[in-house]
Amino acid sequence: MTILKAGLKTAMAALALTAAATPAQAEKGDILIRLRAITVQPQETVGPVLPTFPSSGGRITDAYAPEIDFTYMLTRNIGIELIAANTKHCVEGGGSLAAVGRLACTWVLPPTLTLQYHFAPEGKVHPYVGAGVNWTMFYNEKASAELDAAIGATAVNLSNSWGYALQAGIDFDISKTMFLNVDVKYVDMDTSARLTTGPAVNMLRANIDPLIIGVGVGWRF
């Protein structure tokens, strides 16, 4: 909720600033760079740890991080954007593993490429929508001390993910070169976790599908 409140405050402040701003005419060849504070909120479905814990389940924790993106305007209305961020998420046990608590954590690197359509290139407020592709790499996966204590020392490995991404946002001009930004993305993201405890191997399937909400500032070159 904090990031949502911040986003609303940013949007209100941006509207006040854009009332006096000089419109920035978007042109073919412009490069936009944005820095955002984001919250990554998995809309997850976490399956059981099979075959050992068929009645288990779980949830994936939210994360907060900085994000940077680069947009190249192919025309006044059409741009292509590369988005990069790095977040850490953990899986909390549910069902028969609820008493264990945290099961494992991983770092997530999800570069995303979207093709955008920018409305009102001649105005002070520039809404846009986008769609594209996401590749997610999971790395530095580690079982928690709680899981190791419960079932023994466990190695964790997560499969990388390909999926689609949807995006909508608004840029609010402050000047001809600087603007504020509010952005929302949905990413189709799935993974399979392999848990190896001695000779025993368990698998867990998770549909992560995060909603990514960001607010920040950008520059037009």
Short mmCIF file of C-alpha atoms in Angstrom, two decimals:
data_model
loop_
_atom_site.label_atom_id
_atom_site.label_comp_id
_atom_site.label_asym_id
_atom_site.label_seq_id
_atom_site.Cartn_x
_atom_site.Cartn_y
_atom_site.Cartn_z
CA MET A 1 0.00 0.00 0.00
CA THR A 2 2.90 2.39 0.68
CA ILE A 3 4.05 2.33 -2.93
CA LEU A 4 0.47 2.84 -4.13
CA LYS A 5 0.07 5.89 -1.90
CA ALA A 6 3.42 7.18 -3.11
CA GLY A 7 2.27 6.67 -6.68
CA LEU A 8 -0.93 8.63 -6.11
CA LYS A 9 0.99 11.45 -4.44
CA THR A 10 3.49 11.48 -7.30
CA ALA A 11 0.70 11.60 -9.87
CA MET A 12 -1.01 14.50 -8.08
CA ALA A 13 2.28 16.39 -7.76
CA ALA A 14 3.03 15.69 -11.41
CA LEU A 15 -0.30 17.10 -12.52
CA ALA A 16 0.41 20.29 -10.59
CA LEU A 17 3.88 20.57 -12.13
CA THR A 18 2.73 19.84 -15.68
CA ALA A 19 0.18 22.64 -15.53
CA ALA A 20 3.08 25.08 -15.81
CA ALA A 21 5.48 22.91 -17.80
CA THR A 22 6.50 23.54 -21.39
CA PRO A 23 5.31 20.65 -23.57
CA ALA A 24 8.10 18.31 -24.69
CA GLN A 25 7.55 17.42 -28.33
CA ALA A 26 8.33 13.74 -28.72
CA GLU A 27 10.35 13.03 -31.84
CA LYS A 28 11.66 10.01 -33.71
CA GLY A 29 15.08 9.10 -32.35
CA ASP A 30 14.47 10.39 -28.81
CA ILE A 31 15.98 8.34 -25.99
CA LEU A 32 14.12 8.21 -22.67
CA ILE A 33 15.82 7.05 -19.49
CA ARG A 34 13.75 6.41 -16.36
CA LEU A 35 14.75 5.61 -12.79
CA ARG A 36 11.95 4.11 -10.70
CA ALA A 37 11.32 2.74 -7.24
CA ILE A 38 9.30 -0.41 -7.74
CA THR A 39 7.37 -2.97 -5.75
CA VAL A 40 7.19 -6.49 -7.18
CA GLN A 41 4.04 -8.24 -5.97
CA PRO A 42 3.74 -11.90 -7.04
CA GLN A 43 0.17 -12.94 -7.88
CA GLU A 44 1.41 -16.44 -7.24
CA THR A 45 0.18 -20.00 -7.26
CA VAL A 46 2.65 -22.23 -5.39
CA GLY A 47 2.20 -25.96 -5.74
CA PRO A 48 3.09 -28.71 -3.24
CA VAL A 49 6.59 -30.08 -2.68
CA LEU A 50 6.32 -33.45 -4.40
CA PRO A 51 6.49 -36.30 -3.73
CA THR A 52 7.34 -35.94 -0.04
CA PHE A 53 4.89 -33.21 1.03
CA PRO A 54 1.74 -33.55 -1.16
CA SER A 55 -0.40 -31.44 1.20
CA SER A 56 2.05 -28.53 1.33
CA GLY A 57 1.85 -25.18 -0.47
CA GLY A 58 3.16 -21.71 0.10
CA ARG A 59 3.46 -18.08 -0.91
CA ILE A 60 6.15 -15.85 -2.42
CA THR A 61 7.20 -12.64 -0.69
CA ASP A 62 6.96 -9.16 -2.22
CA ALA A 63 10.11 -7.17 -2.99
CA TYR A 64 11.15 -3.50 -3.32
CA ALA A 65 14.00 -2.31 -5.51
CA PRO A 66 15.28 0.37 -7.90
CA GLU A 67 14.62 -0.11 -11.61
CA ILE A 68 16.16 1.47 -14.69
CA ASP A 69 14.77 1.43 -18.21
CA PHE A 70 15.75 2.77 -21.61
CA THR A 71 13.27 3.67 -24.36
CA TYR A 72 14.16 4.41 -27.99
CA MET A 73 11.45 6.18 -29.98
CA LEU A 74 11.11 4.55 -33.39
CA THR A 75 8.51 7.19 -34.33
CA ARG A 76 6.75 9.97 -32.42
CA ASN A 77 4.26 7.39 -31.09
CA ILE A 78 6.08 4.06 -31.08
CA GLY A 79 8.96 3.20 -28.78
CA ILE A 80 10.87 0.11 -27.71
CA GLU A 81 11.83 -0.20 -24.05
CA LEU A 82 14.32 -2.39 -22.17
CA ILE A 83 13.62 -2.76 -18.46
CA ALA A 84 16.10 -4.09 -15.89
CA ALA A 85 15.86 -4.65 -12.13
CA ASN A 86 17.16 -7.08 -9.53
CA THR A 87 15.02 -8.33 -6.63
CA LYS A 88 15.12 -10.97 -3.91
CA HIS A 89 12.14 -13.19 -3.11
CA CYS A 90 11.53 -15.98 -0.62
CA VAL A 91 9.06 -18.88 -0.51
CA GLU A 92 7.11 -19.25 2.72
CA GLY A 93 5.79 -22.73 3.48
CA GLY A 94 2.10 -23.52 3.65
CA GLY A 95 -0.03 -26.55 4.47
CA SER A 96 2.07 -29.34 5.93
CA LEU A 97 5.17 -27.08 5.68
CA ALA A 98 3.61 -24.04 7.33
CA ALA A 99 5.38 -24.76 10.61
CA VAL A 100 8.77 -24.59 8.85
CA GLY A 101 8.18 -20.98 7.81
CA ARG A 102 10.64 -19.76 5.19
CA LEU A 103 11.70 -22.52 2.78
CA ALA A 104 14.15 -20.86 0.39
CA CYS A 105 15.17 -17.53 -1.15
CA THR A 106 16.48 -16.51 -4.56
CA TRP A 107 17.66 -13.46 -6.46
CA VAL A 108 15.71 -12.64 -9.60
CA LEU A 109 16.98 -10.84 -12.72
CA PRO A 110 14.05 -10.27 -15.14
CA PRO A 111 15.09 -8.16 -18.18
CA THR A 112 11.96 -7.24 -20.15
CA LEU A 113 11.60 -5.83 -23.67
CA THR A 114 8.35 -4.09 -24.63
CA LEU A 115 7.02 -2.39 -27.72
CA GLN A 116 5.09 0.72 -26.65
CA TYR A 117 2.50 3.06 -28.11
CA HIS A 118 2.75 6.61 -26.74
CA PHE A 119 -0.35 8.81 -26.84
CA ALA A 120 -0.36 12.62 -27.13
CA PRO A 121 3.29 13.15 -28.11
CA GLU A 122 2.65 16.91 -28.37
CA GLY A 123 1.10 17.30 -24.90
CA LYS A 124 2.36 17.68 -21.34
CA VAL A 125 0.96 14.33 -20.20
CA HIS A 126 1.99 11.24 -22.19
CA PRO A 127 0.13 7.98 -21.48
CA TYR A 128 1.50 4.81 -23.02
CA VAL A 129 0.78 1.11 -23.24
CA GLY A 130 3.14 -1.71 -24.11
CA ALA A 131 3.49 -5.45 -24.63
CA GLY A 132 6.54 -7.61 -24.99
CA VAL A 133 8.62 -10.50 -23.73
CA ASN A 134 10.31 -11.28 -20.43
CA TRP A 135 13.21 -13.57 -19.64
CA THR A 136 13.83 -14.24 -15.95
CA MET A 137 17.00 -15.69 -14.48
CA PHE A 138 16.94 -17.07 -10.94
CA TYR A 139 20.33 -17.18 -9.22
CA ASN A 140 21.98 -17.62 -5.82
CA GLU A 141 19.13 -19.87 -4.69
CA LYS A 142 19.50 -21.06 -1.10
CA ALA A 143 17.46 -23.21 1.23
CA SER A 144 16.63 -21.57 4.54
CA ALA A 145 18.17 -22.65 7.83
CA GLU A 146 14.65 -23.63 8.92
CA LEU A 147 14.21 -26.00 5.97
CA ASP A 148 17.67 -27.50 6.47
CA ALA A 149 16.83 -28.11 10.14
CA ALA A 150 13.48 -29.71 9.28
CA ILE A 151 14.48 -32.11 6.46
CA GLY A 152 18.27 -31.96 6.22
CA ALA A 153 20.76 -29.95 4.16
CA THR A 154 19.01 -29.10 0.89
CA ALA A 155 20.29 -27.75 -2.42
CA VAL A 156 17.85 -25.58 -4.40
CA ASN A 157 17.81 -24.99 -8.15
CA LEU A 158 15.17 -22.95 -10.02
CA SER A 159 14.52 -23.08 -13.76
CA ASN A 160 14.64 -19.83 -15.73
CA SER A 161 11.47 -18.44 -17.30
CA TRP A 162 10.24 -17.00 -20.62
CA GLY A 163 6.88 -15.20 -20.73
CA TYR A 164 4.95 -12.21 -21.97
CA ALA A 165 4.76 -8.77 -20.36
CA LEU A 166 2.02 -6.11 -20.40
CA GLN A 167 2.58 -2.49 -19.44
CA ALA A 168 0.78 0.83 -18.95
CA GLY A 169 2.11 4.13 -17.68
CA ILE A 170 2.11 7.91 -17.82
CA ASP A 171 4.90 10.45 -18.21
CA PHE A 172 4.26 13.93 -16.74
CA ASP A 173 6.46 16.67 -18.20
CA ILE A 174 8.33 18.89 -15.76
CA SER A 175 10.42 20.54 -18.48
CA LYS A 176 11.41 19.84 -22.08
CA THR A 177 13.91 17.23 -20.93
CA MET A 178 12.67 15.96 -17.54
CA PHE A 179 9.48 14.18 -16.51
CA LEU A 180 7.88 12.17 -13.73
CA ASN A 181 6.63 8.64 -14.36
CA VAL A 182 4.08 6.17 -13.00
CA ASP A 183 4.23 2.66 -14.47
CA VAL A 184 2.47 -0.70 -13.99
CA LYS A 185 3.57 -4.00 -15.51
CA TYR A 186 2.27 -7.57 -15.41
CA VAL A 187 4.76 -10.33 -16.20
CA ASP A 188 3.98 -13.97 -16.99
CA MET A 189 6.65 -15.77 -14.95
CA ASP A 190 6.83 -19.46 -14.01
CA THR A 191 9.49 -21.68 -12.50
CA SER A 192 10.13 -25.19 -11.24
CA ALA A 193 12.23 -25.66 -8.11
CA ARG A 194 14.35 -28.77 -7.62
CA LEU A 195 15.07 -29.55 -3.96
CA THR A 196 17.80 -32.10 -3.39
CA THR A 197 18.22 -33.48 0.13
CA GLY A 198 20.79 -36.28 0.11
CA PRO A 199 19.45 -38.93 -2.30
CA ALA A 200 15.90 -37.52 -2.16
CA VAL A 201 14.69 -35.14 -4.87
CA ASN A 202 11.51 -33.05 -4.58
CA MET A 203 9.96 -30.67 -7.07
CA LEU A 204 7.87 -27.54 -6.58
CA ARG A 205 6.04 -25.66 -9.35
CA ALA A 206 5.28 -21.93 -8.97
CA ASN A 207 3.38 -19.51 -11.18
CA ILE A 208 4.80 -16.20 -9.93
CA ASP A 209 3.14 -13.74 -12.36
CA PRO A 210 4.17 -10.50 -10.58
CA LEU A 211 2.46 -7.14 -10.72
CA ILE A 212 5.19 -4.49 -10.81
CA ILE A 213 4.25 -0.96 -9.74
CA GLY A 214 6.77 1.85 -10.04
CA VAL A 215 7.13 5.60 -9.64
CA GLY A 216 10.12 7.63 -10.67
CA VAL A 217 11.76 10.30 -12.75
CA GLY A 218 12.96 10.35 -16.35
CA TRP A 219 15.04 12.32 -18.84
CA ARG A 220 14.55 12.81 -22.57
CA PHE A 221 17.59 13.08 -24.85
#
